[in-house]
N, CA, C and O atoms as a Tinker XYZ file with bonds, in Angstrom:
   428  protein
     1  N     -0.625000  120.995000  -52.683000    73     2
     2  CA    -1.515000  122.127000  -52.533000    64     1     3
     3  C     -2.544000  121.812000  -51.456000    63     2     4     5
     4  O     -3.114000  120.721000  -51.435000    81     3
     5  N     -2.775000  122.749000  -50.579000    73     3     6
     6  CA    -3.706000  122.556000  -49.473000    64     5     7
     7  C     -5.151000  122.598000  -49.967000    63     6     8     9
     8  O     -5.444000  123.087000  -51.058000    81     7
     9  N     -6.023000  122.080000  -49.146000    73     7    10
    10  CA    -7.459000  122.110000  -49.438000    64     9    11
    11  C     -7.931000  123.572000  -49.456000    63    10    12    13
    12  O     -7.557000  124.343000  -48.572000    81    11
    13  N     -8.748000  123.968000  -50.453000    73    11    14
    14  CA    -9.227000  125.355000  -50.494000    64    13    15
    15  C    -10.047000  125.700000  -49.253000    63    14    16    17
    16  O    -10.802000  124.871000  -48.746000    81    15
    17  N     -9.889000  126.936000  -48.768000    73    15    18
    18  CA   -10.645000  127.385000  -47.604000    64    17    19
    19  C    -12.078000  127.737000  -47.981000    63    18    20    21
    20  O    -12.975000  127.689000  -47.138000    81    19
    21  N    -12.296000  128.091000  -49.248000    73    19    22
    22  CA   -13.628000  128.437000  -49.725000    64    21    23
    23  C    -13.684000  128.126000  -51.211000    63    22    24    25
    24  O    -12.765000  128.470000  -51.954000    81    23
    25  N    -14.750000  127.481000  -51.644000    73    23    26
    26  CA   -14.958000  127.194000  -53.056000    64    25    27
    27  C    -16.425000  127.391000  -53.378000    63    26    28    29
    28  O    -17.295000  126.933000  -52.637000    81    27
    29  N    -16.702000  128.064000  -54.472000    73    27    30
    30  CA   -18.069000  128.235000  -54.949000    64    29    31
    31  C    -18.066000  128.016000  -56.450000    63    30    32    33
    32  O    -17.233000  128.579000  -57.161000    81    31
    33  N    -18.991000  127.202000  -56.937000    73    31    34
    34  CA   -19.141000  126.990000  -58.371000    64    33    35
    35  C    -20.514000  127.487000  -58.794000    63    34    36    37
    36  O    -21.391000  127.697000  -57.956000    81    35
    37  N    -20.696000  127.671000  -60.069000    73    35    38
    38  CA   -21.979000  128.157000  -60.568000    64    37    39
    39  C    -22.212000  129.616000  -60.236000    63    38    40    41
    40  O    -23.354000  130.044000  -60.071000    81    39
    41  N    -21.129000  130.389000  -60.137000    73    39    42
    42  CA   -21.210000  131.796000  -59.746000    64    41    43
    43  C    -21.219000  132.671000  -60.994000    63    42    44    45
    44  O    -20.394000  132.494000  -61.890000    81    43
    45  N    -22.157000  133.617000  -61.047000    73    43    46
    46  CA   -22.158000  134.606000  -62.135000    64    45    47
    47  C    -21.170000  135.695000  -61.745000    63    46    48    49
    48  O    -21.300000  136.304000  -60.684000    81    47
    49  N    -20.176000  135.942000  -62.607000    73    47    50
    50  CA   -19.150000  136.948000  -62.354000    64    49    51
    51  C    -19.273000  138.026000  -63.428000    63    50    52    53
    52  O    -19.252000  137.733000  -64.623000    81    51
    53  N    -19.400000  139.263000  -62.988000    73    51    54
    54  CA   -19.527000  140.369000  -63.926000    64    53    55
    55  C    -18.605000  141.507000  -63.572000    63    54    56    57
    56  O    -18.135000  141.625000  -62.441000    81    55
    57  N    -18.352000  142.353000  -64.570000    73    55    58
    58  CA   -17.526000  143.536000  -64.372000    64    57    59
    59  C    -18.307000  144.694000  -64.985000    63    58    60    61
    60  O    -18.582000  144.700000  -66.184000    81    59
    61  N    -18.661000  145.673000  -64.153000    73    59    62
    62  CA   -19.549000  146.766000  -64.556000    64    61    63
    63  C    -20.863000  146.177000  -65.038000    63    62    64    65
    64  O    -21.513000  145.451000  -64.286000    81    63
    65  N    -21.272000  146.458000  -66.246000    73    63    66
    66  CA   -22.541000  145.924000  -66.747000    64    65    67
    67  C    -22.343000  144.681000  -67.611000    63    66    68    69
    68  O    -23.304000  144.155000  -68.173000    81    67
    69  N    -21.113000  144.217000  -67.715000    73    67    70
    70  CA   -20.794000  143.090000  -68.578000    64    69    71
    71  C    -20.655000  141.797000  -67.782000    63    70    72    73
    72  O    -19.978000  141.760000  -66.754000    81    71
    73  N    -21.298000  140.746000  -68.262000    73    71    74
    74  CA   -21.168000  139.435000  -67.626000    64    73    75
    75  C    -19.936000  138.739000  -68.202000    63    74    76    77
    76  O    -19.798000  138.626000  -69.421000    81    75
    77  N    -19.041000  138.271000  -67.328000    73    75    78
    78  CA   -17.837000  137.571000  -67.773000    64    77    79
    79  C    -18.073000  136.073000  -67.853000    63    78    80    81
    80  O    -17.539000  135.407000  -68.740000    81    79
    81  N    -18.864000  135.540000  -66.941000    73    79    82
    82  CA   -19.229000  134.127000  -66.964000    64    81    83
    83  C    -20.491000  133.927000  -66.136000    63    82    84    85
    84  O    -20.710000  134.622000  -65.144000    81    83
    85  N    -21.309000  132.982000  -66.547000    73    83    86
    86  CA   -22.536000  132.703000  -65.802000    64    85    87
    87  C    -22.390000  131.490000  -64.900000    63    86    88    89
    88  O    -23.263000  131.229000  -64.072000    81    87
    89  N    -21.321000  130.758000  -65.043000    73    87    90
    90  CA   -21.112000  129.564000  -64.220000    64    89    91
    91  C    -19.661000  129.477000  -63.772000    63    90    92    93
    92  O    -19.023000  128.432000  -63.897000    81    91
    93  N    -19.151000  130.575000  -63.252000    73    91    94
    94  CA   -17.749000  130.633000  -62.854000    64    93    95
    95  C    -17.483000  130.013000  -61.501000    63    94    96    97
    96  O    -18.369000  129.444000  -60.864000    81    95
    97  N    -16.242000  130.139000  -61.081000    73    95    98
    98  CA   -15.809000  129.588000  -59.795000    64    97    99
    99  C    -15.100000  130.678000  -59.000000    63    98   100   101
   100  O    -14.400000  131.522000  -59.559000    81    99
   101  N    -15.294000  130.641000  -57.695000    73    99   102
   102  CA   -14.576000  131.514000  -56.777000    64   101   103
   103  C    -13.872000  130.594000  -55.797000    63   102   104   105
   104  O    -14.489000  129.703000  -55.214000    81   103
   105  N    -12.562000  130.817000  -55.616000    73   103   106
   106  CA   -11.809000  129.933000  -54.735000    64   105   107
   107  C    -10.843000  130.748000  -53.891000    63   106   108   109
   108  O    -10.178000  131.655000  -54.391000    81   107
   109  N    -10.773000  130.417000  -52.608000    73   107   110
   110  CA    -9.768000  130.991000  -51.715000    64   109   111
   111  C     -8.899000  129.826000  -51.268000    63   110   112   113
   112  O     -9.366000  128.892000  -50.617000    81   111
   113  N     -7.628000  129.903000  -51.631000    73   111   114
   114  CA    -6.707000  128.821000  -51.299000    64   113   115
   115  C     -5.305000  129.394000  -51.153000    63   114   116   117
   116  O     -4.895000  130.249000  -51.938000    81   115
   117  N     -4.574000  128.926000  -50.155000    73   115   118
   118  CA    -3.197000  129.356000  -49.916000    64   117   119
   119  C     -3.052000  130.875000  -49.877000    63   118   120   121
   120  O     -2.074000  131.424000  -50.385000    81   119
   121  N     -4.042000  131.561000  -49.265000    73   119   122
   122  CA    -3.953000  133.005000  -49.100000    64   121   123
   123  C     -4.244000  133.810000  -50.355000    63   122   124   125
   124  O     -3.959000  135.007000  -50.392000    81   123
   125  N     -4.811000  133.181000  -51.393000    73   123   126
   126  CA    -5.151000  133.880000  -52.637000    64   125   127
   127  C     -6.612000  133.677000  -52.978000    63   126   128   129
   128  O     -7.169000  132.599000  -52.770000    81   127
   129  N     -7.229000  134.726000  -53.507000    73   127   130
   130  CA    -8.580000  134.639000  -54.046000    64   129   131
   131  C     -8.451000  134.514000  -55.557000    63   130   132   133
   132  O     -7.735000  135.289000  -56.190000    81   131
   133  N     -9.146000  133.536000  -56.136000    73   131   134
   134  CA    -9.122000  133.346000  -57.580000    64   133   135
   135  C    -10.539000  133.406000  -58.125000    63   134   136   137
   136  O    -11.447000  132.788000  -57.570000    81   135
   137  N    -10.730000  134.144000  -59.207000    73   135   138
   138  CA   -11.980000  134.162000  -59.949000    64   137   139
   139  C    -11.709000  133.425000  -61.248000    63   138   140   141
   140  O    -10.830000  133.814000  -62.018000    81   139
   141  N    -12.466000  132.359000  -61.494000    73   139   142
   142  CA   -12.221000  131.500000  -62.648000    64   141   143
   143  C    -13.462000  131.376000  -63.523000    63   142   144   145
   144  O    -14.587000  131.487000  -63.037000    81   143
   145  N    -13.248000  131.145000  -64.822000    73   143   146
   146  CA   -14.369000  130.889000  -65.722000    64   145   147
   147  C    -14.871000  129.471000  -65.477000    63   146   148   149
   148  O    -14.290000  128.728000  -64.686000    81   147
   149  N    -15.944000  129.103000  -66.153000    73   147   150
   150  CA   -16.482000  127.747000  -65.996000    64   149   151
   151  C    -15.505000  126.700000  -66.527000    63   150   152   153
   152  O    -15.593000  125.529000  -66.159000    81   151
   153  N    -14.572000  127.113000  -67.392000    73   151   154
   154  CA   -13.571000  126.186000  -67.931000    64   153   155
   155  C    -12.306000  126.139000  -67.085000    63   154   156   157
   156  O    -11.386000  125.376000  -67.382000    81   155
   157  N    -12.256000  126.954000  -66.028000    73   155   158
   158  CA   -11.103000  126.936000  -65.132000    64   157   159
   159  C    -10.024000  127.940000  -65.475000    63   158   160   161
   160  O     -9.004000  127.989000  -64.787000    81   159
   161  N    -10.211000  128.763000  -66.539000    73   159   162
   162  CA    -9.196000  129.785000  -66.816000    64   161   163
   163  C     -9.395000  130.967000  -65.878000    63   162   164   165
   164  O    -10.512000  131.299000  -65.483000    81   163
   165  N     -8.288000  131.581000  -65.543000    73   163   166
   166  CA    -8.312000  132.654000  -64.548000    64   165   167
   167  C     -8.832000  133.959000  -65.131000    63   166   168   169
   168  O     -8.377000  134.409000  -66.182000    81   167
   169  N     -9.784000  134.556000  -64.441000    73   167   170
   170  CA   -10.251000  135.898000  -64.769000    64   169   171
   171  C     -9.372000  136.898000  -64.040000    63   170   172   173
   172  O     -8.896000  137.868000  -64.630000    81   171
   173  N     -9.159000  136.653000  -62.742000    73   171   174
   174  CA    -8.324000  137.537000  -61.926000    64   173   175
   175  C     -7.987000  136.797000  -60.639000    63   174   176   177
   176  O     -8.705000  135.881000  -60.235000    81   175
   177  N     -6.896000  137.196000  -59.997000    73   175   178
   178  CA    -6.543000  136.648000  -58.685000    64   177   179
   179  C     -5.662000  137.652000  -57.961000    63   178   180   181
   180  O     -5.019000  138.503000  -58.575000    81   179
   181  N     -5.651000  137.531000  -56.645000    73   179   182
   182  CA    -4.848000  138.439000  -55.823000    64   181   183
   183  C     -4.689000  137.831000  -54.443000    63   182   184   185
   184  O     -5.475000  136.969000  -54.049000    81   183
   185  N     -3.665000  138.277000  -53.694000    73   183   186
   186  CA    -3.565000  137.857000  -52.293000    64   185   187
   187  C     -4.821000  138.315000  -51.561000    63   186   188   189
   188  O     -5.313000  139.420000  -51.788000    81   187
   189  N     -5.327000  137.473000  -50.695000    73   187   190
   190  CA    -6.607000  137.761000  -50.048000    64   189   191
   191  C     -6.539000  139.025000  -49.178000    63   190   192   193
   192  O     -7.569000  139.660000  -48.950000    81   191
   193  N     -5.359000  139.399000  -48.691000    73   191   194
   194  CA    -5.235000  140.622000  -47.901000    64   193   195
   195  C     -5.503000  141.864000  -48.752000    63   194   196   197
   196  O     -5.890000  142.903000  -48.219000    81   195
   197  N     -5.303000  141.768000  -50.061000    73   195   198
   198  CA    -5.502000  142.912000  -50.951000    64   197   199
   199  C     -6.914000  142.956000  -51.539000    63   198   200   201
   200  O     -7.233000  143.861000  -52.311000    81   199
   201  N     -7.762000  141.985000  -51.181000    73   199   202
   202  CA    -9.123000  141.905000  -51.723000    64   201   203
   203  C    -10.098000  142.538000  -50.748000    63   202   204   205
   204  O    -10.007000  142.316000  -49.540000    81   203
   205  N    -11.027000  143.321000  -51.267000    73   203   206
   206  CA   -12.105000  143.872000  -50.447000    64   205   207
   207  C    -13.405000  143.231000  -50.873000    63   206   208   209
   208  O    -13.794000  143.341000  -52.036000    81   207
   209  N    -14.080000  142.571000  -49.967000    73   207   210
   210  CA   -15.368000  141.937000  -50.256000    64   209   211
   211  C    -16.451000  142.664000  -49.471000    63   210   212   213
   212  O    -16.280000  142.969000  -48.290000    81   211
   213  N    -17.561000  142.935000  -50.136000    73   211   214
   214  CA   -18.640000  143.653000  -49.463000    64   213   215
   215  C    -19.973000  143.268000  -50.066000    63   214   216   217
   216  O    -20.052000  142.540000  -51.056000    81   215
   217  N    -21.014000  143.777000  -49.439000    73   215   218
   218  CA   -22.382000  143.538000  -49.886000    64   217   219
   219  C    -22.905000  144.853000  -50.451000    63   218   220   221
   220  O    -22.864000  145.872000  -49.763000    81   219
   221  N    -23.403000  144.852000  -51.705000    73   219   222
   222  CA   -23.976000  146.102000  -52.219000    64   221   223
   223  C    -25.235000  146.481000  -51.456000    63   222   224   225
   224  O    -25.968000  145.608000  -50.990000    81   223
   225  N    -25.487000  147.767000  -51.327000    73   223   226
   226  CA   -26.602000  148.249000  -50.506000    64   225   227
   227  C    -27.956000  147.774000  -50.971000    63   226   228   229
   228  O    -28.647000  147.066000  -50.239000    81   227
   229  N    -28.346000  148.144000  -52.157000    73   227   230
   230  CA   -29.708000  147.859000  -52.620000    64   229   231
   231  C    -29.711000  146.729000  -53.636000    63   230   232   233
   232  O    -30.201000  146.892000  -54.754000    81   231
   233  N    -29.178000  145.612000  -53.258000    73   231   234
   234  CA   -29.098000  144.461000  -54.159000    64   233   235
   235  C    -29.704000  143.246000  -53.471000    63   234   236   237
   236  O    -29.807000  143.209000  -52.245000    81   235
   237  N    -30.104000  142.259000  -54.253000    73   235   238
   238  CA   -30.629000  141.031000  -53.642000    64   237   239
   239  C    -29.591000  140.372000  -52.737000    63   238   240   241
   240  O    -28.394000  140.643000  -52.839000    81   239
   241  N    -30.070000  139.510000  -51.858000    73   239   242
   242  CA   -29.206000  138.836000  -50.872000    64   241   243
   243  C    -28.118000  137.969000  -51.492000    63   242   244   245
   244  O    -27.134000  137.651000  -50.824000    81   243
   245  N    -28.275000  137.577000  -52.767000    73   243   246
   246  CA   -27.298000  136.668000  -53.365000    64   245   247
   247  C    -26.115000  137.388000  -54.007000    63   246   248   249
   248  O    -25.278000  136.742000  -54.638000    81   247
   249  N    -26.025000  138.705000  -53.862000    73   247   250
   250  CA   -24.966000  139.485000  -54.505000    64   249   251
   251  C    -23.856000  139.865000  -53.535000    63   250   252   253
   252  O    -24.089000  140.146000  -52.359000    81   251
   253  N    -22.633000  139.862000  -54.076000    73   251   254
   254  CA   -21.467000  140.336000  -53.330000    64   253   255
   255  C    -20.586000  141.100000  -54.307000    63   254   256   257
   256  O    -20.643000  140.874000  -55.516000    81   255
   257  N    -19.779000  141.998000  -53.782000    73   255   258
   258  CA   -18.801000  142.727000  -54.581000    64   257   259
   259  C    -17.411000  142.309000  -54.119000    63   258   260   261
   260  O    -17.174000  142.101000  -52.929000    81   259
   261  N    -16.503000  142.190000  -55.071000    73   259   262
   262  CA   -15.113000  141.881000  -54.738000    64   261   263
   263  C    -14.222000  142.834000  -55.511000    63   262   264   265
   264  O    -14.256000  142.853000  -56.742000    81   263
   265  N    -13.421000  143.628000  -54.804000    73   263   266
   266  CA   -12.432000  144.502000  -55.433000    64   265   267
   267  C    -11.121000  143.735000  -55.476000    63   266   268   269
   268  O    -10.505000  143.471000  -54.444000    81   267
   269  N    -10.699000  143.377000  -56.699000    73   267   270
   270  CA    -9.488000  142.587000  -56.907000    64   269   271
   271  C     -8.581000  143.363000  -57.852000    63   270   272   273
   272  O     -8.970000  143.657000  -58.983000    81   271
   273  N     -7.378000  143.695000  -57.399000    73   271   274
   274  CA    -6.410000  144.430000  -58.223000    64   273   275
   275  C     -7.003000  145.707000  -58.819000    63   274   276   277
   276  O     -6.732000  146.036000  -59.974000    81   275
   277  N     -7.799000  146.416000  -58.051000    73   275   278
   278  CA    -8.364000  147.671000  -58.510000    64   277   279
   279  C     -9.581000  147.523000  -59.412000    63   278   280   281
   280  O    -10.103000  148.528000  -59.896000    81   279
   281  N    -10.045000  146.311000  -59.651000    73   279   282
   282  CA   -11.222000  146.074000  -60.488000    64   281   283
   283  C    -12.349000  145.558000  -59.606000    63   282   284   285
   284  O    -12.145000  144.651000  -58.799000    81   283
   285  N    -13.537000  146.135000  -59.759000    73   283   286
   286  CA   -14.682000  145.698000  -58.971000    64   285   287
   287  C    -15.475000  144.664000  -59.759000    63   286   288   289
   288  O    -15.926000  144.920000  -60.875000    81   287
   289  N    -15.633000  143.493000  -59.154000    73   287   290
   290  CA   -16.399000  142.408000  -59.760000    64   289   291
   291  C    -17.690000  142.218000  -58.985000    63   290   292   293
   292  O    -17.712000  142.299000  -57.757000    81   291
   293  N    -18.754000  141.966000  -59.711000    73   291   294
   294  CA   -20.041000  141.643000  -59.105000    64   293   295
   295  C    -20.191000  140.125000  -59.136000    63   294   296   297
   296  O    -20.055000  139.502000  -60.189000    81   295
   297  N    -20.468000  139.543000  -57.986000    73   295   298
   298  CA   -20.617000  138.092000  -57.876000    64   297   299
   299  C    -22.048000  137.769000  -57.469000    63   298   300   301
   300  O    -22.568000  138.341000  -56.511000    81   299
   301  N    -22.678000  136.865000  -58.187000    73   299   302
   302  CA   -24.005000  136.398000  -57.821000    64   301   303
   303  C    -23.858000  134.966000  -57.338000    63   302   304   305
   304  O    -23.665000  134.043000  -58.129000    81   303
   305  N    -23.951000  134.798000  -56.028000    73   303   306
   306  CA   -23.830000  133.479000  -55.422000    64   305   307
   307  C    -25.231000  132.999000  -55.086000    63   306   308   309
   308  O    -26.184000  133.383000  -55.763000    81   307
   309  N    -25.382000  132.180000  -54.070000    73   307   310
   310  CA   -26.702000  131.719000  -53.661000    64   309   311
   311  C    -27.301000  132.649000  -52.621000    63   310   312   313
   312  O    -26.584000  133.333000  -51.889000    81   311
   313  N    -28.619000  132.663000  -52.569000    73   311   314
   314  CA   -29.295000  133.476000  -51.553000    64   313   315
   315  C    -29.156000  132.815000  -50.178000    63   314   316   317
   316  O    -29.044000  133.493000  -49.157000    81   315
   317  N    -29.167000  131.490000  -50.175000    73   315   318
   318  CA   -28.995000  130.707000  -48.941000    64   317   319
   319  C    -27.987000  129.603000  -49.230000    63   318   320   321
   320  O    -27.826000  129.189000  -50.378000    81   319
   321  N    -27.316000  129.134000  -48.198000    73   319   322
   322  CA   -26.409000  128.007000  -48.371000    64   321   323
   323  C    -27.212000  126.796000  -48.817000    63   322   324   325
   324  O    -28.324000  126.593000  -48.328000    81   323
   325  N    -26.678000  125.971000  -49.744000    73   323   326
   326  CA   -27.411000  124.775000  -50.158000    64   325   327
   327  C    -27.496000  123.767000  -49.015000    63   326   328   329
   328  O    -26.683000  123.790000  -48.091000    81   327
   329  N    -28.470000  122.899000  -49.087000    73   327   330
   330  CA   -28.604000  121.845000  -48.079000    64   329   331
   331  C    -27.371000  120.947000  -48.125000    63   330   332   333
   332  O    -26.755000  120.802000  -49.181000    81   331
   333  N    -27.003000  120.344000  -46.996000    73   331   334
   334  CA   -25.815000  119.476000  -46.987000    64   333   335
   335  C    -25.924000  118.388000  -48.055000    63   334   336   337
   336  O    -26.941000  117.702000  -48.160000    81   335
   337  N    -24.866000  118.247000  -48.837000    73   335   338
   338  CA   -24.835000  117.235000  -49.882000    64   337   339
   339  C    -25.483000  117.667000  -51.183000    63   338   340   341
   340  O    -25.426000  116.936000  -52.172000    81   339
   341  N    -26.097000  118.841000  -51.203000    73   339   342
   342  CA   -26.758000  119.330000  -52.424000    64   341   343
   343  C    -25.816000  120.291000  -53.153000    63   342   344   345
   344  O    -25.072000  121.032000  -52.511000    81   343
   345  N    -25.843000  120.283000  -54.500000    73   343   346
   346  CA   -24.994000  121.216000  -55.241000    64   345   347
   347  C    -25.567000  122.624000  -55.191000    63   346   348   349
   348  O    -26.739000  122.825000  -54.875000    81   347
   349  N    -24.728000  123.579000  -55.506000    73   347   350
   350  CA   -25.171000  124.969000  -55.549000    64   349   351
   351  C    -24.180000  125.865000  -54.845000    63   350   352   353
   352  O    -23.433000  125.414000  -53.977000    81   351
   353  N    -24.171000  127.140000  -55.216000    73   351   354
   354  CA   -23.218000  128.062000  -54.610000    64   353   355
   355  C    -23.598000  128.421000  -53.184000    63   354   356   357
   356  O    -24.782000  128.483000  -52.854000    81   355
   357  N    -22.607000  128.657000  -52.339000    73   355   358
   358  CA   -22.885000  129.110000  -50.979000    64   357   359
   359  C    -23.417000  130.538000  -51.008000    63   358   360   361
   360  O    -23.414000  131.186000  -52.054000    81   359
   361  N    -23.862000  131.014000  -49.884000    73   359   362
   362  CA   -24.437000  132.354000  -49.819000    64   361   363
   363  C    -23.355000  133.422000  -49.951000    63   362   364   365
   364  O    -22.181000  133.178000  -49.671000    81   363
   365  N    -23.771000  134.604000  -50.379000    73   363   366
   366  CA   -22.860000  135.742000  -50.505000    64   365   367
   367  C    -22.267000  136.098000  -49.148000    63   366   368   369
   368  O    -21.094000  136.458000  -49.056000    81   367
   369  N    -23.067000  135.998000  -48.106000    73   367   370
   370  CA   -22.601000  136.304000  -46.756000    64   369   371
   371  C    -21.436000  135.385000  -46.377000    63   370   372   373
   372  O    -20.461000  135.831000  -45.772000    81   371
   373  N    -21.541000  134.108000  -46.734000    73   371   374
   374  CA   -20.470000  133.162000  -46.408000    64   373   375
   375  C    -19.192000  133.491000  -47.179000    63   374   376   377
   376  O    -18.093000  133.318000  -46.651000    81   375
   377  N    -19.322000  133.963000  -48.419000    73   375   378
   378  CA   -18.154000  134.369000  -49.196000    64   377   379
   379  C    -17.437000  135.537000  -48.517000    63   378   380   381
   380  O    -16.217000  135.517000  -48.360000    81   379
   381  N    -18.204000  136.553000  -48.116000    73   379   382
   382  CA   -17.624000  137.735000  -47.475000    64   381   383
   383  C    -16.925000  137.338000  -46.173000    63   382   384   385
   384  O    -15.825000  137.813000  -45.889000    81   383
   385  N    -17.556000  136.478000  -45.388000    73   383   386
   386  CA   -16.933000  135.996000  -44.143000    64   385   387
   387  C    -15.655000  135.223000  -44.431000    63   386   388   389
   388  O    -14.683000  135.356000  -43.687000    81   387
   389  N    -15.630000  134.416000  -45.492000    73   387   390
   390  CA   -14.442000  133.620000  -45.825000    64   389   391
   391  C    -13.285000  134.528000  -46.227000    63   390   392   393
   392  O    -12.141000  134.263000  -45.857000    81   391
   393  N    -13.560000  135.596000  -46.981000    73   391   394
   394  CA   -12.492000  136.536000  -47.373000    64   393   395
   395  C    -11.927000  137.210000  -46.119000    63   394   396   397
   396  O    -10.711000  137.306000  -45.958000    81   395
   397  N    -12.791000  137.664000  -45.253000    73   395   398
   398  CA   -12.315000  138.336000  -44.027000    64   397   399
   399  C    -11.522000  137.392000  -43.131000    63   398   400   401
   400  O    -10.498000  137.778000  -42.567000    81   399
   401  N    -11.996000  136.154000  -43.003000    73   399   402
   402  CA   -11.315000  135.176000  -42.162000    64   401   403
   403  C     -9.944000  134.838000  -42.746000    63   402   404   405
   404  O     -8.961000  134.767000  -42.008000    81   403
   405  N     -9.867000  134.628000  -44.067000    73   403   406
   406  CA    -8.597000  134.276000  -44.702000    64   405   407
   407  C     -7.593000  135.422000  -44.628000    63   406   408   409
   408  O     -6.385000  135.194000  -44.569000    81   407
   409  N     -8.098000  136.658000  -44.633000    73   407   410
   410  CA    -7.205000  137.819000  -44.549000    64   409   411
   411  C     -6.832000  138.160000  -43.119000    63   410   412   413
   412  O     -5.994000  139.031000  -42.884000    81   411
   413  N     -7.450000  137.478000  -42.161000    73   411   414
   414  CA    -7.152000  137.750000  -40.766000    64   413   415
   415  C     -7.927000  138.910000  -40.203000    63   414   416   417
   416  O     -7.600000  139.419000  -39.131000    81   415
   417  N     -8.977000  139.345000  -40.932000    73   415   418
   418  CA    -9.836000  140.430000  -40.438000    64   417   419
   419  C    -11.101000  139.808000  -39.878000    63   418   420   421
   420  O    -11.607000  138.825000  -40.419000    81   419
   421  N    -11.602000  140.363000  -38.824000    73   419   422
   422  CA   -12.844000  139.865000  -38.241000    64   421   423
   423  C    -13.947000  140.879000  -38.450000    63   422   424   425
   424  O    -13.727000  142.089000  -38.399000    81   423
   425  N    -15.178000  140.338000  -38.695000    73   423   426
   426  CA   -16.370000  141.179000  -38.814000    64   425   427
   427  C    -16.305000  142.019000  -39.987000    63   426   428
   428  O    -17.228000  142.793000  -40.243000    81   427
């Protein structure tokens, strides 16, 4: 298995108004986006070309939306990328860029 193109841990993943996990994982690897619980069980996954990642309009900087298999998930990542060598989730902006890059879409 190849090295993941994007990995974020400690991510709050929600669906509508319900929180699914407060310390989940988001991973892009081998052309697939995976949303995982803190224990590593899969919440949802899809080919990255079928995923839509965006930034909600009136939300804090640490929020991103991911449409996976027709379900919209709210992701709370970091507001800023962590310092090199420090733990913490990457920024929402970096997640959105990683989805677009992995799908072959720019901007």
